[in-house]
Coordinates of C-alpha atoms and ligand atoms in Angstrom, one line a residue:
X1 CA -32.3 67.5 41.1
X2 CA -32.9 69.4 44.5
X3 CA -36.5 69.2 44.8
X4 CA -36.9 65.6 46.1
X5 CA -33.9 66.0 48.5
X6 CA -35.7 68.9 50.0
X7 CA -39.1 67.0 50.4
X8 CA -36.8 64.3 52.5
X9 CA -35.2 67.0 54.4
X10 CA -38.7 68.3 55.4
X11 CA -40.1 65.3 56.3
X12 CA -37.0 64.5 58.6
X13 CA -36.9 67.9 60.0
X14 CA -40.6 68.1 61.1
X15 CA -40.4 65.2 63.7
X16 CA -37.1 66.4 65.0
X17 CA -38.3 70.1 65.7
X18 CA -41.3 68.6 67.4
X19 CA -39.3 66.2 69.5
X20 CA -37.1 69.0 70.4
X21 CA -40.1 71.2 71.8
X22 CA -41.3 68.3 73.7
X23 CA -37.9 67.6 75.0
X24 CA -37.5 71.5 76.1
X25 CA -40.6 71.4 78.1
X26 CA -39.5 68.5 79.8
X27 CA -36.1 69.9 80.6
X28 CA -37.5 73.2 81.8
X29 CA -39.7 71.1 84.3
X30 CA -36.7 69.2 85.3
X31 CA -34.4 72.4 85.6
X32 CA -37.2 74.2 88.0
X33 CA -37.4 71.0 90.1
X34 CA -33.4 71.0 90.4
X35 CA -33.4 74.5 91.4
X36 CA -35.9 73.6 94.1
X37 CA -33.4 71.0 95.4
X38 CA -30.6 73.4 95.6
X39 CA -32.4 75.8 98.0
X40 CA -30.0 75.4 100.6
X41 CA -27.1 76.2 99.1
X42 CA -28.9 79.2 97.3
X43 CA -29.8 80.5 100.9
X44 CA -26.3 80.2 102.0
X45 CA -24.6 82.1 99.1
X46 CA -27.3 84.9 99.5
X47 CA -26.4 84.8 103.5
X48 CA -22.5 84.4 102.8
X49 CA -22.0 87.0 100.3
X50 CA -24.3 89.5 102.6
X51 CA -21.7 88.8 105.5
X52 CA -18.9 89.4 103.3
X53 CA -19.9 93.2 102.9
X54 CA -17.4 94.0 100.2
X55 CA -17.0 97.1 98.2
X56 CA -16.2 97.7 94.5
X57 CA -13.0 96.2 93.7
X58 CA -12.3 94.8 96.9
X59 CA -14.7 91.6 96.6
X60 CA -12.0 89.0 97.3
X61 CA -13.7 87.1 99.8
X62 CA -16.9 87.1 97.5
X63 CA -14.9 85.9 94.5
X64 CA -12.9 83.3 96.3
X65 CA -15.8 81.9 97.6
X66 CA -18.1 81.9 94.5
X67 CA -15.2 80.6 92.3
X68 CA -14.8 77.9 95.0
X69 CA -18.1 76.7 94.5
X70 CA -17.8 76.9 90.8
X71 CA -14.5 74.9 90.7
X72 CA -15.7 72.0 93.0
X73 CA -18.6 71.7 90.6
X74 CA -16.4 71.2 87.6
X75 CA -16.4 74.9 86.1
X76 CA -13.1 76.1 84.8
X77 CA -12.1 79.5 86.4
X78 CA -9.9 82.1 84.8
X79 CA -8.9 84.8 87.6
X80 CA -7.8 88.4 87.4
X81 CA -9.2 88.9 84.0
X82 CA -9.2 92.4 82.2
X83 CA -6.4 93.4 84.8
X84 CA -8.8 93.5 87.6
X85 CA -7.7 91.3 90.7
X86 CA -11.4 90.5 91.7
X87 CA -12.8 89.9 88.3
X88 CA -12.8 86.4 86.7
X89 CA -14.7 84.0 84.2
X90 CA -16.1 80.5 84.9
X91 CA -16.8 78.3 82.1
X92 CA -18.3 74.9 81.4
X93 CA -19.1 72.8 78.4
X94 CA -18.0 73.7 74.9
X95 CA -19.1 74.8 71.5
X96 CA -22.1 76.7 70.5
X97 CA -24.1 78.7 71.6
X98 CA -22.1 80.2 74.4
X99 CA -24.5 81.4 77.0
X100 CA -23.1 83.9 79.8
X101 CA -24.5 85.1 82.9
X102 CA -23.6 88.3 84.9
X103 CA -24.6 89.8 88.0
X104 CA -23.1 92.3 90.4
X105 CA -21.1 91.3 93.6
X106 CA -20.1 94.9 95.3
X107 CA -22.0 96.7 98.1
X108 CA -22.6 100.3 99.4
X109 CA -20.5 102.4 101.7
X110 CA -22.2 103.0 105.1
X111 CA -25.0 100.7 104.4
X112 CA -24.3 98.0 107.3
X113 CA -27.5 96.7 108.7
X114 CA -28.8 93.7 110.5
X115 CA -31.0 91.6 108.3
X116 CA -34.7 91.0 109.2
X117 CA -34.9 94.2 111.7
X118 CA -37.1 96.8 110.3
X119 CA -35.3 99.8 111.6
X120 CA -31.8 101.1 111.2
X121 CA -29.5 98.9 113.5
X122 CA -26.0 98.2 111.8
X123 CA -24.2 95.2 112.0
X124 CA -21.0 97.2 112.0
X125 CA -21.3 100.9 112.7
X126 CA -20.1 102.9 109.6
X127 CA -19.2 99.7 107.7
X128 CA -20.2 98.8 104.1
X129 CA -23.2 96.8 103.5
X130 CA -25.5 95.3 101.0
X131 CA -27.8 98.3 100.8
X132 CA -28.5 97.5 96.9
X133 CA -29.1 93.7 97.5
X134 CA -26.1 92.7 95.3
X135 CA -25.4 89.8 97.6
X136 CA -28.3 87.8 96.0
X137 CA -27.1 87.8 92.3
X138 CA -24.6 85.1 92.5
X139 CA -27.0 82.8 94.2
X140 CA -29.3 83.3 91.3
X141 CA -26.6 82.7 88.4
X142 CA -24.6 80.1 90.1
X143 CA -27.7 78.0 91.2
X144 CA -29.0 78.2 87.5
X145 CA -25.5 77.4 86.2
X146 CA -25.2 74.1 88.5
X147 CA -28.6 73.0 87.5
X148 CA -27.8 73.9 83.6
X149 CA -24.5 71.8 84.1
X150 CA -26.0 68.7 85.5
X151 CA -28.8 68.7 82.7
X152 CA -26.2 69.3 79.8
X153 CA -24.1 66.3 81.0
X154 CA -27.1 63.9 81.5
X155 CA -28.8 65.0 78.1
X156 CA -25.6 65.5 76.1
X157 CA -26.6 69.0 75.2
X158 CA -24.2 71.0 73.2
X159 CA -23.2 74.7 74.4
X160 CA -21.2 76.5 76.7
X161 CA -21.9 78.2 79.9
X162 CA -19.8 81.3 81.1
X163 CA -20.3 83.1 84.5
X164 CA -19.1 86.5 85.1
X165 CA -19.1 88.8 88.1
X166 CA -20.3 92.3 88.1
X167 CA -17.2 93.7 89.8
X168 CA -17.5 97.2 91.1
X169 CA -20.8 98.0 89.5
X170 CA -21.6 100.8 92.0
X171 CA -18.6 102.7 90.5
X172 CA -19.4 101.8 86.9
X173 CA -15.9 100.5 86.9
X174 CA -15.5 97.4 85.1
X175 CA -17.8 96.3 82.2
X176 CA -16.1 98.7 79.6
X177 CA -12.7 97.1 80.4
X178 CA -14.3 93.5 80.1
X179 CA -15.4 94.5 76.5
X180 CA -12.1 96.0 75.6
X181 CA -10.3 92.6 76.8
X182 CA -12.5 90.9 74.4
X183 CA -14.3 88.8 77.1
X184 CA -17.5 88.9 75.1
X185 CA -16.1 88.0 71.8
X186 CA -17.3 84.6 71.6
X187 CA -20.6 85.1 73.5
X188 CA -24.1 84.5 71.8
X189 CA -26.3 85.5 74.7
X190 CA -25.9 87.5 77.8
X191 CA -28.6 86.6 80.6
X192 CA -27.8 89.5 83.3
X193 CA -29.7 89.4 86.8
X194 CA -30.3 92.2 89.2
X195 CA -32.2 92.2 92.6
X196 CA -35.6 93.9 92.5
X197 CA -38.8 94.0 94.1
X198 CA -40.9 93.0 91.1
X199 CA -40.3 90.0 88.7
X200 CA -39.9 91.7 85.4
X201 CA -37.8 92.0 82.3
X202 CA -37.7 94.5 79.6
X203 CA -36.2 95.3 76.0
X204 CA -34.8 98.3 74.1
X205 CA -34.8 101.3 76.5
X206 CA -37.2 99.7 78.7
X207 CA -39.0 102.3 81.0
X208 CA -36.5 105.1 79.9
X209 CA -35.3 105.6 83.3
X210 CA -31.7 104.9 82.6
X211 CA -28.8 106.8 81.6
X212 CA -25.1 106.3 80.6
X213 CA -22.4 108.2 82.2
X214 CA -18.8 108.9 82.5
X215 CA -17.3 109.1 86.2
X216 CA -14.3 111.4 86.5
X217 CA -12.2 112.5 89.3
X218 CA -10.3 115.8 88.9
X219 CA -7.0 116.7 91.0
X220 CA -6.2 120.3 91.6
X221 CA -2.4 121.2 92.6
X222 CA -1.8 124.6 94.2
X223 CA 0.8 125.6 96.5
X224 CA 0.8 125.2 100.6
X225 CA 1.5 128.1 102.8
X226 CA 0.9 129.5 106.4
X227 CA -2.9 130.6 105.8
X228 CA -2.4 133.4 108.2
X229 CA 1.3 134.4 108.1
X230 CA 1.6 134.3 104.2
X231 CA -1.5 133.2 102.6
X232 CA -0.3 135.2 99.4
X233 CA 2.4 133.0 98.9
X234 CA 0.1 129.9 98.5
X235 CA -2.5 128.9 96.0
X236 CA -5.4 127.0 97.0
X237 CA -6.4 123.6 95.3
X238 CA -9.8 123.6 97.4
X239 CA -10.5 127.3 95.8
X240 CA -10.2 125.4 92.3
X241 CA -12.6 122.6 93.5
X242 CA -15.1 125.2 94.7
X243 CA -15.2 127.5 91.6
X244 CA -15.5 124.1 89.4
X245 CA -18.4 123.4 91.4
X246 CA -19.8 126.8 91.4
X247 CA -19.1 126.9 87.6
X248 CA -20.8 123.8 86.9
X249 CA -24.0 124.7 89.0
X250 CA -24.5 128.0 87.1
X251 CA -24.1 126.1 83.7
X252 CA -26.5 123.2 85.0
X253 CA -29.6 125.6 84.0
X254 CA -28.3 125.7 80.4
X255 CA -28.1 121.8 80.0
X256 CA -30.8 119.4 78.7
X257 CA -33.3 118.3 81.3
X258 CA -32.3 114.8 80.7
X259 CA -28.9 115.3 82.4
X260 CA -28.0 114.0 85.9
X261 CA -24.7 115.3 87.3
X262 CA -23.4 115.0 90.9
X263 CA -20.3 115.3 92.7
X264 CA -18.5 114.5 96.1
X265 CA -15.4 116.4 97.3
X266 CA -12.8 113.4 98.1
X267 CA -9.9 115.7 99.1
X268 CA -10.7 119.1 100.6
X269 CA -7.2 119.8 102.1
X270 CA -6.0 119.0 105.7
X271 CA -6.6 121.8 107.9
X272 CA -7.7 125.3 107.7
X273 CA -4.3 127.0 108.5
X274 CA -2.5 125.4 105.9
X275 CA -3.5 126.5 102.0
X276 CA -4.5 123.3 100.3
X277 CA -2.0 122.4 98.0
X278 CA -4.0 119.3 96.9
X279 CA -7.6 119.0 96.4
X280 CA -10.2 116.7 94.4
X281 CA -13.5 116.3 93.2
X282 CA -15.4 113.5 91.8
X283 CA -18.3 113.9 89.2
X284 CA -20.6 111.6 87.7
X285 CA -22.0 112.9 84.5
X286 CA -25.1 111.2 83.2
X287 CA -26.9 111.5 79.8
X288 CA -29.2 109.4 77.4
X289 CA -26.8 108.7 74.7
X290 CA -23.0 108.5 73.9
X291 CA -22.7 112.0 72.1
X292 CA -24.4 114.1 75.1
X293 CA -22.4 112.2 77.7
X294 CA -19.4 113.0 75.6
X295 CA -20.6 116.5 75.6
X296 CA -21.0 116.6 79.2
X297 CA -17.4 115.1 79.9
X298 CA -16.0 117.9 77.4
X299 CA -17.7 120.5 79.4
X300 CA -16.6 119.3 82.8
X301 CA -13.1 119.2 81.7
X302 CA -13.1 122.7 80.1
X303 CA -14.8 124.1 83.4
X304 CA -12.2 122.3 85.4
X305 CA -9.6 123.9 83.4
X306 CA -11.2 127.2 83.8
X307 CA -11.2 126.8 87.5
X308 CA -7.5 126.1 87.5
X309 CA -6.7 129.3 85.5
X310 CA -8.7 131.5 88.0
X311 CA -6.7 130.2 90.7
X312 CA -3.4 129.8 89.4
X313 CA -3.4 126.1 89.8
X314 CA -3.0 122.8 87.8
X315 CA -5.5 120.3 87.0
X316 CA -5.4 116.7 85.8
X317 CA -8.4 114.4 85.6
X318 CA -9.0 110.5 85.6
X319 CA -11.6 108.4 84.1
X320 CA -12.7 106.1 87.0
X321 CA -15.7 104.8 85.5
X322 CA -18.1 104.7 82.3
X323 CA -21.4 103.2 81.1
X324 CA -23.4 103.0 78.0
X325 CA -27.2 103.5 78.6
X326 CA -28.4 99.9 78.5
X327 CA -30.3 98.4 75.6
X328 CA -31.8 95.1 75.9
X329 CA -32.8 92.3 73.5
X330 CA -36.4 91.9 72.4
X331 CA -36.0 88.1 71.7
X332 CA -34.7 87.2 74.9
X333 CA -36.7 89.5 76.7
X334 CA -40.1 87.6 75.1
X335 CA -38.7 84.3 76.0
X336 CA -37.7 85.3 79.6
X337 CA -41.1 86.9 80.0
X338 CA -42.8 83.6 79.3
X339 CA -40.4 81.8 81.8
X340 CA -41.1 84.4 84.5
X341 CA -44.9 83.7 83.9
X342 CA -44.2 79.9 84.3
X343 CA -42.2 80.3 87.4
X344 CA -44.6 82.9 89.2
X345 CA -44.0 85.1 92.3
X346 CA -42.6 83.4 95.5
X347 CA -45.1 82.6 98.3
X348 CA -44.5 85.3 100.8
X349 CA -45.4 84.4 104.5
X350 CA -47.0 86.5 107.1
X351 CA -43.3 87.2 108.7
X352 CA -42.2 88.4 105.1
X353 CA -45.1 90.8 104.9
X354 CA -44.8 92.1 108.5
X355 CA -41.2 92.8 107.9
X356 CA -41.9 94.7 104.5
X357 CA -44.7 96.8 105.9
X358 CA -42.9 97.7 109.1
X359 CA -40.1 99.1 107.2
X360 CA -42.2 100.9 104.6
X361 CA -43.9 102.6 107.5
X362 CA -40.3 103.1 109.5
X363 CA -39.0 104.9 106.7
X364 CA -42.2 106.9 105.4
X365 CA -42.5 105.0 102.2
X366 CA -46.0 103.9 100.9
X367 CA -47.1 100.8 103.0
X368 CA -48.2 98.0 100.7
X369 CA -46.0 95.0 101.5
X370 CA -44.2 92.7 99.2
X371 CA -45.3 92.4 95.5
X372 CA -47.8 89.6 94.7
X373 CA -48.1 90.0 91.0
X374 CA -45.8 89.5 87.9
X375 CA -45.1 92.6 85.8
X376 CA -46.3 92.2 82.1
X377 CA -43.7 92.9 79.4
X378 CA -44.2 96.6 78.5
X379 CA -43.5 98.4 75.3
X380 CA -40.4 100.4 75.7
X381 CA -41.2 104.1 77.0
X382 CA -41.7 106.6 74.1
X383 CA -39.8 109.3 75.8
X384 CA -36.7 108.6 77.9
X385 CA -36.4 110.6 80.9
X386 CA -33.1 109.5 82.2
X387 CA -32.2 108.0 85.6
X388 CA -29.7 105.5 87.2
X389 CA -26.9 103.8 85.2
X390 CA -25.6 100.2 85.1
X391 CA -22.3 99.5 83.5
X392 CA -23.7 96.5 81.8
X393 CA -24.7 98.8 79.3
X394 CA -21.4 98.4 77.8
X395 CA -21.9 94.7 77.2
X396 CA -25.6 95.2 75.8
X397 CA -24.2 97.1 72.9
X398 CA -21.9 94.2 72.1
X399 CA -23.9 91.0 72.6
X400 CA -27.8 90.4 72.7
X401 CA -28.5 90.6 76.4
X402 CA -31.3 91.2 78.9
X403 CA -31.7 92.0 82.6
X404 CA -33.8 90.1 84.6
X405 CA -35.2 91.7 87.8
X406 CA -36.0 88.9 90.3
X407 CA -38.1 89.8 93.4
X408 CA -35.6 89.6 96.4
X409 CA -36.4 92.9 98.0
X410 CA -38.9 95.1 99.4
X411 CA -40.6 97.8 97.2
X412 CA -40.7 101.5 97.7
X413 CA -37.2 101.7 99.3
X414 CA -34.8 104.8 98.5
X415 CA -31.9 102.5 97.1
X416 CA -28.3 102.8 97.9
X417 CA -28.7 102.8 101.8
X418 CA -29.4 100.5 104.8
X419 CA -33.1 99.9 104.3
X420 CA -32.2 98.2 101.1
X421 CA -30.1 95.8 103.1
X422 CA -33.1 94.8 105.6
X423 CA -34.4 92.0 103.5
X424 CA -31.2 90.7 101.8
X425 CA -30.2 87.9 104.1
X426 CA -34.0 86.8 105.0
X427 CA -36.6 84.4 103.5
X428 CA -37.7 87.1 101.3
X429 CA -34.2 87.2 99.6
X430 CA -33.8 83.5 99.5
X431 CA -37.3 82.8 98.0
X432 CA -36.9 85.6 95.3
X433 CA -33.4 84.1 94.4
X434 CA -34.6 80.8 94.0
X435 CA -37.3 82.2 91.8
X436 CA -34.7 84.0 89.7
X437 CA -32.3 81.1 89.4
X438 CA -35.4 79.2 87.9
X439 CA -36.1 81.8 85.1
X440 CA -32.3 81.9 84.2
X441 CA -32.0 78.3 84.1
X442 CA -35.4 78.1 81.7
X443 CA -34.3 81.0 79.5
X444 CA -30.8 79.4 79.1
X445 CA -32.4 76.0 77.9
X446 CA -34.6 78.2 75.4
X447 CA -31.1 79.2 73.7
X448 CA -29.4 76.1 74.2
X449 CA -31.8 74.1 72.6
X450 CA -33.2 76.5 69.7
X451 CA -30.4 77.7 67.5
X452 CA -33.0 79.7 65.5
X453 CA -33.9 81.7 68.6
X454 CA -30.2 82.7 68.7
X455 CA -30.1 83.8 65.2
X456 CA -33.2 85.9 65.9
X457 CA -31.8 87.6 68.9
X458 CA -28.8 88.4 66.7
X459 CA -31.2 89.7 63.9
X460 CA -32.9 92.1 66.4
X461 CA -29.3 93.1 67.7
X462 CA -27.9 93.8 64.1
X463 CA -30.9 95.0 62.2
X464 CA -32.8 97.0 64.9
X465 CA -30.6 97.8 67.9
X466 CA -27.3 98.6 66.1
X467 CA -28.6 99.6 62.6
X468 CA -27.8 103.4 63.3
X469 CA -25.8 103.3 66.4
X470 CA -22.4 101.8 67.0
X471 CA -20.6 101.2 70.1
X472 CA -17.6 103.3 70.9
X473 CA -15.9 102.9 74.4
X474 CA -15.4 106.0 76.6
X475 CA -12.2 104.6 77.5
X476 CA -9.1 106.0 76.1
X477 CA -6.2 103.5 75.2
X478 CA -4.4 104.7 78.6
X479 CA -7.3 104.3 80.8
X480 CA -7.1 101.6 83.3
X481 CA -9.3 100.0 85.9
X482 CA -9.3 102.0 89.0
X483 CA -8.6 99.0 91.1
X484 CA -7.0 100.8 94.1
X485 CA -10.4 102.6 94.9
X486 CA -12.2 101.6 98.1
X487 CA -9.0 100.0 99.5
X488 CA -8.7 101.9 102.6
X489 CA -12.5 101.8 103.5
X490 CA -12.4 98.2 103.2
X491 CA -9.2 97.8 105.2
X492 CA -10.5 99.8 108.3
X493 CA -13.9 97.7 108.7
X494 CA -12.4 94.2 107.8
X495 CA -11.4 93.1 111.1
X496 CA -14.8 94.1 112.5
X497 CA -16.5 92.5 109.6
X498 CA -14.6 89.0 110.0
X499 CA -15.9 88.4 113.0
X500 CA -19.6 88.4 111.6
X501 CA -19.0 86.4 108.6
X502 CA -21.7 83.6 108.2
X503 CA -20.7 80.1 109.0
X504 CA -22.9 77.7 107.3
X505 CA -21.4 74.8 108.8
X506 CA -22.7 76.0 112.2
X507 CA -26.0 77.8 111.5
X508 CA -28.7 76.9 109.4
X509 CA -29.0 80.6 108.4
X510 CA -27.5 84.0 108.9
X511 CA -30.7 85.2 111.0
X512 CA -30.0 82.2 113.2
X513 CA -26.0 82.7 113.6
X514 CA -26.9 86.7 114.7
X515 CA -29.8 85.4 117.0
X516 CA -32.2 87.5 115.2
X517 CA -36.0 86.9 115.6
X518 CA -37.7 87.1 112.3
X519 CA -38.9 89.7 111.9
X520 CA -38.0 92.1 114.3
X521 CA -40.2 95.3 114.2
X522 CA -40.8 98.1 116.6
X523 CA -43.6 97.4 118.9
X524 CA -46.8 99.0 118.1
X525 CA -47.6 102.0 120.6
Ligands
LIG601 ZN1 -27.3 97.3 91.4

């Protein structure tokens, strides 16, 4: 006798679903209003993390500061996760669904720059700086999480929030370890956020301009000798590095056009009259998918071995980073796109536009100011060209995930250098982060209140994304996070950086503390 029961169930179910929809719209409006109320905190987070200027694996002040805010607001924080001193997970709530947020926190070597100034003017000469804009991500995600927590408590919503820091993203150094440590095992949906000049999201392989990679350091060991008196008694490790580099560059012609590979010599010896007994070179090998990345990795190892043979030196290598090419979830992207449209672009002031145009002019980029329009959700590119990498890729192959690009920076910049830091502690970054926080909160509500949408995201993940491709980490069982990286570089600048940390108790903004007139642009001749 199932039929009558079913009818009763359907009659009951209909009003509940309708009620939930109405409820969802109301909650979204309330969430957006609550994000607006937190604008001062959002601005302080943007400015404070900008002033910390911490390189990958050295994000101690940033992590202390952000976890402090979260703990003060009732989140439970677990520290040093996955064997990484600056990594942590903050949680609130209980039960399903588990909605996680992630965003990067590290900065770029030598990118120190005064905010609001449209020409190169370092805060601390030679020091690291937020020349990628990662200082704004936590302002986005933490603001959204605080608002969600308030609404969840007030309206007794079931579900768990989790906040993760993207430690050492610039080194592609942690996400594979997060995955290996099982940090995403119970997570249903991941909402990543990354600074951009546009307000956009994408799914699948997006614009096709992203690659996966392995980051590998090769250490050659030779024998020291007086370089003039007895060079025949020495074996040069630097010769091996140079032969490896030359070998790679000859081979490059015969690799697929989609590959990207680049290197820096991290140890070239000490002085010319000593045959270098130790030398080292660091490669990023990028390709479009796991098998091709693995092929480049194997080829790199074999060219290194050959260079060692030619010079009678020895070589060993260390994997210091890895990333799967990212693949984002269509269901989440579609929900997110609607929320981007609801929130809309920030209202830029004349001062914001003046700064943007002056910087674009200064660096010889196309002068078009800040973006005013939202990007539509595009179909994924038919052909992948490859390009940069992000180690969230590993997460995206384990849990349905999207990556929100929020408009907190100036368009047409070169990336990974001082121009990308110019706007990052100004009203451009503050307004863009507030807009980003709204979309993160609204999208989380979509999944907290609609279990069927969580199901739909997983259906896409299982039947489309991972139908034929299965995740397998680049990490070997012996590989460990390279937590010692950047330690010396950071220690060198720490005393000078500490002097310019932002103090929100004394100054309304970092611009005010530094006495910078906004915007500061070169006078027209
Ligand atoms: Zn980044």
